[in-house]
Every structure is written in structure tokens, then in C-alpha cells.
Amino acid sequence: MEKTNQLATSQLLSGADILVQALVHHGVDTLFAYPGGASMPLHQALTRFSDQLRTILPRHEQGGGFAAQGFARSTGKPGVCMATSGPGATNLVTAIADARLDSIPLIAISGQVTLPVIGSDAFQETPIVEVCRGITKHHYLLTDVNDVARVVREAFHIVTTGRPGPVLIDVPKDVQLEKCIPDWDQPLDLPGYRVDHYEAPQEQLEQVAAAIKRARRPVLYCGGGIIAANASQQLQQFSSKTGIPVTMTLMGLGAFPSGEELCLDMLGMHGAVYANKAIRDCDLLLALGVRFDDRVTGKLEEFARNAKIVHIDIDASELNKNKPTHIPIVSDVKYALEELLPLVEPCEGIEPWQQQCREWKEQYPFSYDQDFDGILQQHAIAELSRLTRDRETIVSVGVGQHQMWAAQFFKLDKPRTWLSSSGLGTMGFGLPAAMGVQAAHPDALVVDIDGDGSLQMNIQELATCFCEKLPVKVLLLNNQHLGMVVQWEDRFMKGNRAHTYLGPIDDPEATGQGKDAFVEKRYPDFVQIAKGYGCGGAAVSRKQDLEGAINEMISYDGPFVLDVHVPYQEHVLPMIPSGMSVDDMILE
Ligand SMILES: Cc1ncc(C[n+]2csc(CCOP(=O)(O)OP(=O)(O)O)c2C)c(N)n1
Ligand SMILES: [Mg+2]
């Protein structure tokens, strides 16, 4: 990745120029940066490298942070975002926390007030390193221009090795302006950060192979670690050689093709009945690149209660964290799968189990009311999936019901084509993430499947999409409500509406007194908003118009918002209530 030839070696350079040159040197070709007083020297330097490094101006730093994540999640390369000090930096915090929970390689650079005034409550000063201490993989406050080149190298080393995560580099303005002759080859100074123990010991892999041989009801439970490790192909080979069914977490979707017979799709709170039943009854759980999140496991004691558990993860601190494991293995999961492959045989005696999984799959498919007189969210997503099947399509989502339905009904066959803020569950992720994807994949169809609440959290990024020529499409599932919260109100709070209606407070819907499946007066007018930003826009409410509307969106030359009018009474099912088990699953 490093491009040594481009580095100036005997020239006095400012800290800002060293930092930008180092980014280029590490292969960064796009970053998302919003300027301000304390980061202006960095932006000035960016203009000097504009032929090698595209700077995209988001309309909010959080948008820039999520766009960088979109870039990273869809390419596997580190995403880079930049903001000024104070409010600029704090606007990055959510995207950094999000990258931490979903293990995304993100480099966040912030401007800082000058060294002499740090700690004096100077204008636009926040101690951003302190703020972010618990949500970064590592963080730096640069105090010497001579450290800039080394710190950028370290940051790239840290985000690209081991378990990925965010690194913050806080750069005081005087360090940006000071000059030195950079030493590009200064050794890394990372005592305690070791990256040489990511290969599973052979004897542990032999134990796993022996456990597989004895198992009669094995299941593979796969997460974002498979995608981070680029191990999707190895997973497919492993499953097809052994015949073991595969279920995925929200982060793992795309790692195993949805069309495969052995695919049990997503597990967990809103996962497939068949996936959750398979976990309940399995006798061997092969947990790969996962972290036994509570949205996956529900009640921990009940999760895979009859199974021997093998857990392979690159991060030792994940092993035995939530659930005791019989064979805990620290390893790069790709290495482990490659080494396991020759050790395993096609599993014997598991045909009845495979048959059982097939029957569950037939008996409890994801389903919805096909006869509904209008457009249901599930139907809109299934149609989008059908109409985009033959082209390179990458999907991002907001957070809420639409996110879960997208996970259920959009068919994914490839890794890095599904982007969801999963661990942090950040509304507002979808549009800026799609923007970052589009910057990295100019020829792909990039669709943000969004909710009306979520879209409004970063709707200003429509301006970035338009101005930066990023033709992102938004399939807006507009139910006029914070639907997922409404669903919990309906299920657990007797339907009492508590600030979950997104229209005016004097509308009867605001207190749950509305009468129709559809809210009549729709607010706001998303088509007008889209057009105000220069994007295309259309609304659709009749089922027979949906296909045409989706095709119009797809073929539009530029960013486009398709406002799909959907009801708010629909619930995401199945559902395992928080802290419960598969036996408490709500099916209708
Ligand atoms: C930043 C943020 N604030 C609050 C929440 C809590 N929350 C989770 S889902 C949801 C409703 C989302 O509404 P919308 O985007 O319209 O999606 P829908 O559920 O209606 O499909 C809320 C408020 C959140 N996840 N993120
Ligand atoms: Mg909504």
C-alpha cells in the first residue's frame, strides 16, 4: 500500500503537509473533511495534493464520519475523516463510537487549539482525546511536529491489524504550522501492541476438527469478523465441504450467500425462526468472528444451551466474555478456516439435522401480507431486491423497523454489500454511509433504505450527494413514525404514544388517536426537500406504481429520494423480546 517514491525526503515541511503527504503515502485517495479555524492549515495542505487525494466536504461532521465508514465498510480499506477543534471534533464522536462497536477501520483527524492554550478553555477547545478515550482503539494528541509522520504510520498499522477500530489523531494548529524535515522511517513506537499471535495453534484446530466429527447437529454462527478478515470464500468452502448450515449476525450479512441451501439467514431478536431454532437445538456451535451480543443471544443461559461451543476471534477479550466457551481460540478467522479445511471431512450422520433445518425453513419463512392494499415495507424491500438482482448493488440502512426488514428481505450474496450501524444502532447512518460507498464505487448502484426518522438525522448530506456528484438513491420507507419505538409501545406499553409521531403535535396521530392505516397529512414533504437540494424525488403510495417508481429511481442520473408511503401499524416479526429465548418468540 505504501508509495515510497512520492515522499519528499530532504525538504522542510509543515506538520500539515507531512500529515497529508503521509495519508497519500498510505494509499488514501478520498477523505471527508469539514474545515474550521483550527484545521485550516490541514485544508490548505489538502489543496496541494488534490490531484492524488479527493477531499469531500460533507454538510455535517457526523455525515463525514459515517461517509468515511461507508468507504471503509465497502472497501475494507481505512476510511478517513477530518474536523476542526471543539464542535467539529465533538460532531465526530458518534461516528467514532459507532466504528468502535462495529470494528471499522476509521482514522479521525481533528484540529486542536495551539499547545500553549490547551487547558485554558480557549475558543473552540474540547479535550477530544479525553472525550474519546473509551471509544477508540487508540488516540493521539500530537505535541511535536517531528512525531507526525510516525503517528500517521502507527495509526494505519493499528487500524489495519488485529481487530479493526477507530484511531483519533488530534493535531494542534501550531503543530500543523511548524516545520521539520520529516523522518518517514522512524520506527513504530507501540509497546504492548503485538500482532504476531493471530494464528490458531494446530492442536486447537485439531480439537475443533474432532468436535465436528462427533457432532450430529452443528451450526456455524458467523459475524462481522468474517467480513473484516475477508474470509467469506473460506467460510463457503468450509460449509460446503462439511455440510454445516450457516447463520449470520446483522454484521455478518453478505458473508454467506442467501440463496444457498445451507443458509439459515440472520439469527437473533428479529432473526429467522429457523436460525434461532437451529441455535437452540444444535449440539455444536461454531462461533466465528462474533461477540455474543445481547440482540443475538437473548437470555444467555438459553442460547445454544445444548451445544459444545467453539469460539474463534482475533480479539482475545471477546472469548468467554458473555458466554462460557469450550474451545476458545484467538485467531485470524481466515487463517483458522484455511487450516481447518484439510482437517475436516464431510460430516457423517447429519442428514436428519440438515433435513430438520430445511423443514423449519419451509415452515417459517420471513413473510408478510401479500394482499395488503397498499405498500408494505417488506414488499418495497423485496421489490428493490428483485429489481436490482442483476447489477452491482450496495445497500445501507438507517436504524429501526426498516433496517430489520431490509436485513430480512434484501437478498445478499456478497460481503461488503450491506452496511448497517449494528452495535451502536445509530439513526442517521444510512445516507452518509451510502455517500461514502458511492465515492469508493462510482459505478455501483448504492441505495440507502431509510426511515423517515433516521433520514432526518443527516438529511443535509443530500447536498453533499448533489454537489459532489454522488448519485446515491434513497428508498425512504415513510411511516410518519419512529416505527421501532412505536412497535415497543404497542407490544409492551399498551400502545401509549410517547413522542413517536413525527408530524405536528396537534395532529390526532401524535397521541395515537388517528384512525387510518395511513397518516393522511404527510409531514415533511420529502420530495420537495430532495428537489430543494437539487436531487430527484418522487412519492409512491399505490402498490401497482411501486415497480415503475423504483425503476425511475434506479435509472435517475443523480441522487434521488423515493418517498414510499407505508403504514405504521406493521410490526417486525418474528421477535424475541429482550432478554428472552427462542421459546418466547412472537410470531404474530
Ligand atoms: C441517534 C438515535 N437516537 C435514537 C434512537 C432510538 N431509536 C431506535 S429505532 C428508532 C425509530 C427509528 O425511526 P425511523 O428511522 O423512522 O425508522 P422506522 O422504525 O420507522 O422504520 C429510534 C428513535 C437511535 N437508535 N439512534
Ligand atoms: Mg419511520
PDB file of C-alpha atoms and ligand atoms in Angstrom, residues 401-402 451-454 477-484 502, ligand 2:
ATOM      1  CA  GLN A 401     -38.001  -1.293  11.632  1.00  0.00           C
ATOM      2  CA  HIS A 402     -36.908  -0.602   8.052  1.00  0.00           C
ATOM      3  CA  GLY A 451     -36.718   5.509   7.717  1.00  0.00           C
ATOM      4  CA  ASP A 452     -38.269   8.959   7.954  1.00  0.00           C
ATOM      5  CA  GLY A 453     -36.832   9.477  11.441  1.00  0.00           C
ATOM      6  CA  SER A 454     -33.367   8.239  10.534  1.00  0.00           C
ATOM      7  CA  LEU A 477     -39.930   3.832   3.994  1.00  0.00           C
ATOM      8  CA  ASN A 478     -42.011   6.671   5.316  1.00  0.00           C
ATOM      9  CA  ASN A 479     -44.388   5.601   8.088  1.00  0.00           C
ATOM     10  CA  GLN A 480     -44.506   9.049   9.724  1.00  0.00           C
ATOM     11  CA  HIS A 481     -43.352   7.495  12.985  1.00  0.00           C
ATOM     12  CA  LEU A 482     -40.386   6.291  14.931  1.00  0.00           C
ATOM     13  CA  GLY A 483     -41.699   2.888  13.973  1.00  0.00           C
ATOM     14  CA  MET A 484     -39.472   0.654  16.049  1.00  0.00           C
ATOM     15  CA  LEU A 502     -43.097  12.780  13.509  1.00  0.00           C
TER      16      LEU A 502
HETATM   17 MG    MG B   2     -40.349   5.816  10.480  1.00  0.00          MG
END
